[in-house]
PDB file of C-alpha atoms in Angstrom:
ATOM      1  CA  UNK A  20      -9.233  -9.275  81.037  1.00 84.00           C
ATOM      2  CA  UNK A  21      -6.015  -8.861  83.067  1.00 91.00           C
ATOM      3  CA  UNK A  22      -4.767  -6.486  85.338  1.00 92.00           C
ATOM      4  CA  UNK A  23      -6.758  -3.001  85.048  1.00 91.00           C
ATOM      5  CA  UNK A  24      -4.534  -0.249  83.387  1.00 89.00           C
ATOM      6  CA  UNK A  25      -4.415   2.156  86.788  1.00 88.00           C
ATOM      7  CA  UNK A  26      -2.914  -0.431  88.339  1.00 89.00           C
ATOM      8  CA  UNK A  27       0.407  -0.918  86.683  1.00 89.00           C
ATOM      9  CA  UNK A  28       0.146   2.885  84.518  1.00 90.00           C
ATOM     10  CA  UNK A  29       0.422   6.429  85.975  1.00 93.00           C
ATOM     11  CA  UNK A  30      -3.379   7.809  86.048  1.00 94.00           C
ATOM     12  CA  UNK A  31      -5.450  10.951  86.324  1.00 96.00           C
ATOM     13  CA  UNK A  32      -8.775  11.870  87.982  1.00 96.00           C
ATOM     14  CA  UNK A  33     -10.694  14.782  87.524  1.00 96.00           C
ATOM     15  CA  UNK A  34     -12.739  15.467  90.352  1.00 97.00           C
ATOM     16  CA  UNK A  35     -16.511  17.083  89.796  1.00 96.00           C
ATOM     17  CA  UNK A  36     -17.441  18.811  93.111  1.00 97.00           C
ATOM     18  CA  UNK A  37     -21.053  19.623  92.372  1.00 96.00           C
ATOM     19  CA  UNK A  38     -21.211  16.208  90.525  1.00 95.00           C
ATOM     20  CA  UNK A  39     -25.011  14.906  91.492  1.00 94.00           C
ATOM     21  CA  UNK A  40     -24.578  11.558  89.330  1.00 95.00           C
ATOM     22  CA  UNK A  41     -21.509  10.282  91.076  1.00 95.00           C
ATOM     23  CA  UNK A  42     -20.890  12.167  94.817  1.00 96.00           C
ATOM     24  CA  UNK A  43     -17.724  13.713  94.561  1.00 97.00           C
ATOM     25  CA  UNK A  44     -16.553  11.872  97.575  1.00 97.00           C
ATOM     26  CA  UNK A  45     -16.969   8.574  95.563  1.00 97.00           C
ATOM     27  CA  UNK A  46     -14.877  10.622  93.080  1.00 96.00           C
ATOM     28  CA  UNK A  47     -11.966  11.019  95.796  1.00 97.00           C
ATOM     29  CA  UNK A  48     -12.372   7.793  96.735  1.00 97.00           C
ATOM     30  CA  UNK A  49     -11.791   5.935  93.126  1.00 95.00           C
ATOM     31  CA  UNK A  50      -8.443   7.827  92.573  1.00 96.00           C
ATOM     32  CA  UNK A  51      -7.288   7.975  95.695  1.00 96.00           C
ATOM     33  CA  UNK A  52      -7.209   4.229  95.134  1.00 94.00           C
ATOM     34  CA  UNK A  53      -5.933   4.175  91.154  1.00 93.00           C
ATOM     35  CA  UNK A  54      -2.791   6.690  93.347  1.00 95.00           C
ATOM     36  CA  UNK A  55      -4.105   9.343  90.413  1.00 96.00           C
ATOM     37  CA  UNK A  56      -3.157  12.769  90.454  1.00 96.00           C
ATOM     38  CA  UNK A  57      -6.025  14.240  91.283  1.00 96.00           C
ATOM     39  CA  UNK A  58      -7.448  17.543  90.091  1.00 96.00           C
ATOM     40  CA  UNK A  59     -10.738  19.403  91.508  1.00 96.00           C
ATOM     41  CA  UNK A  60     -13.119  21.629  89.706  1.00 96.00           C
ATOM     42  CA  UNK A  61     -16.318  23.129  90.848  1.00 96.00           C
ATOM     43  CA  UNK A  62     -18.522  21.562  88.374  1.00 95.00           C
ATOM     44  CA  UNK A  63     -21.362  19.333  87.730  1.00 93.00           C
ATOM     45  CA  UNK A  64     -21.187  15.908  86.325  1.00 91.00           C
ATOM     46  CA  UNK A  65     -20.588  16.867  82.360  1.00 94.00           C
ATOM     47  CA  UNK A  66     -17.342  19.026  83.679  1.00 93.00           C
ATOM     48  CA  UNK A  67     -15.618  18.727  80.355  1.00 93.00           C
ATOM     49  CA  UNK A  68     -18.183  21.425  78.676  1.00 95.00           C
ATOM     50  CA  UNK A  69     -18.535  23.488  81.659  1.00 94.00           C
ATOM     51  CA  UNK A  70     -14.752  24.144  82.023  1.00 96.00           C
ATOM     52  CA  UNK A  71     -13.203  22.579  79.082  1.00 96.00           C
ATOM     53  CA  UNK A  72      -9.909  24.659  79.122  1.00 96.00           C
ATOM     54  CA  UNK A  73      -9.516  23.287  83.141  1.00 95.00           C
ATOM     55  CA  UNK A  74      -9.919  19.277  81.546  1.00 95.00           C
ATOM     56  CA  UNK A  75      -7.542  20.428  78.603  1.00 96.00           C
ATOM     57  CA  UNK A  76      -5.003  21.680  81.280  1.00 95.00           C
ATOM     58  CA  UNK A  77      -5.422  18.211  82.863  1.00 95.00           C
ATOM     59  CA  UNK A  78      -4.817  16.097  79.515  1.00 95.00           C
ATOM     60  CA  UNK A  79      -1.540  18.477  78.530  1.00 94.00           C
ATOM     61  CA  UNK A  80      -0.450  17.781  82.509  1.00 93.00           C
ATOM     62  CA  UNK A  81      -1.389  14.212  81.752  1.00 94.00           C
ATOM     63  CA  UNK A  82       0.482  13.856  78.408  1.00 93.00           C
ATOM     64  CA  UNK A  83       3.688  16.003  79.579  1.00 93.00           C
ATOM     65  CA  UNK A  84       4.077  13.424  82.069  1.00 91.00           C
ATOM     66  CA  UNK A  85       3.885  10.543  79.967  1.00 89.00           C
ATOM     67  CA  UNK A  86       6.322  11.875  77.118  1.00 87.00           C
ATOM     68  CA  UNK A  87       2.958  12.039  74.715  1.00 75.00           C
ATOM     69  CA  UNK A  88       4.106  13.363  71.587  1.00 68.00           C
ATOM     70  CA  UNK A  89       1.501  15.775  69.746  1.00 63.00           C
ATOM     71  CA  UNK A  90       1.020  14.990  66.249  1.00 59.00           C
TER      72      UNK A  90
END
């Protein structure tokens, strides 16, 4: 398999802090160790349809920094 992406790649984490499915500490914990940027939301495990225009923000902030073109 190789060398995990987040290892080599610039990465993002989005941070649930009412997340019961994974403990938001866990959360901190994984991108703390990918070095993502980190962004936290108070919301529950499905965060992208709770606060959708907060995970959009992230994936534009995400893209920017990459040079992402939008087609």
């Amino acid at each position: 398999m190789g060398e995990p992406a987040w290892k080599s790649l610039p990465s993002w984490y989005l941070v649930a802090q009412n997340d019961e499915a994974i403990p938001p500490d866990a959360e901190r914990q994984f991108a703390t160790r990918m070095g993502a940027t980190t962004v936290e939301i108070p919301a529950s495990h499905v965060a992208m349809v709770s606060h959708p225009a907060e995970v959009v923000e992230l994936i534009e902030k995400a893209a920017e920094a990459v040079g992402a073109v939008a087609s």
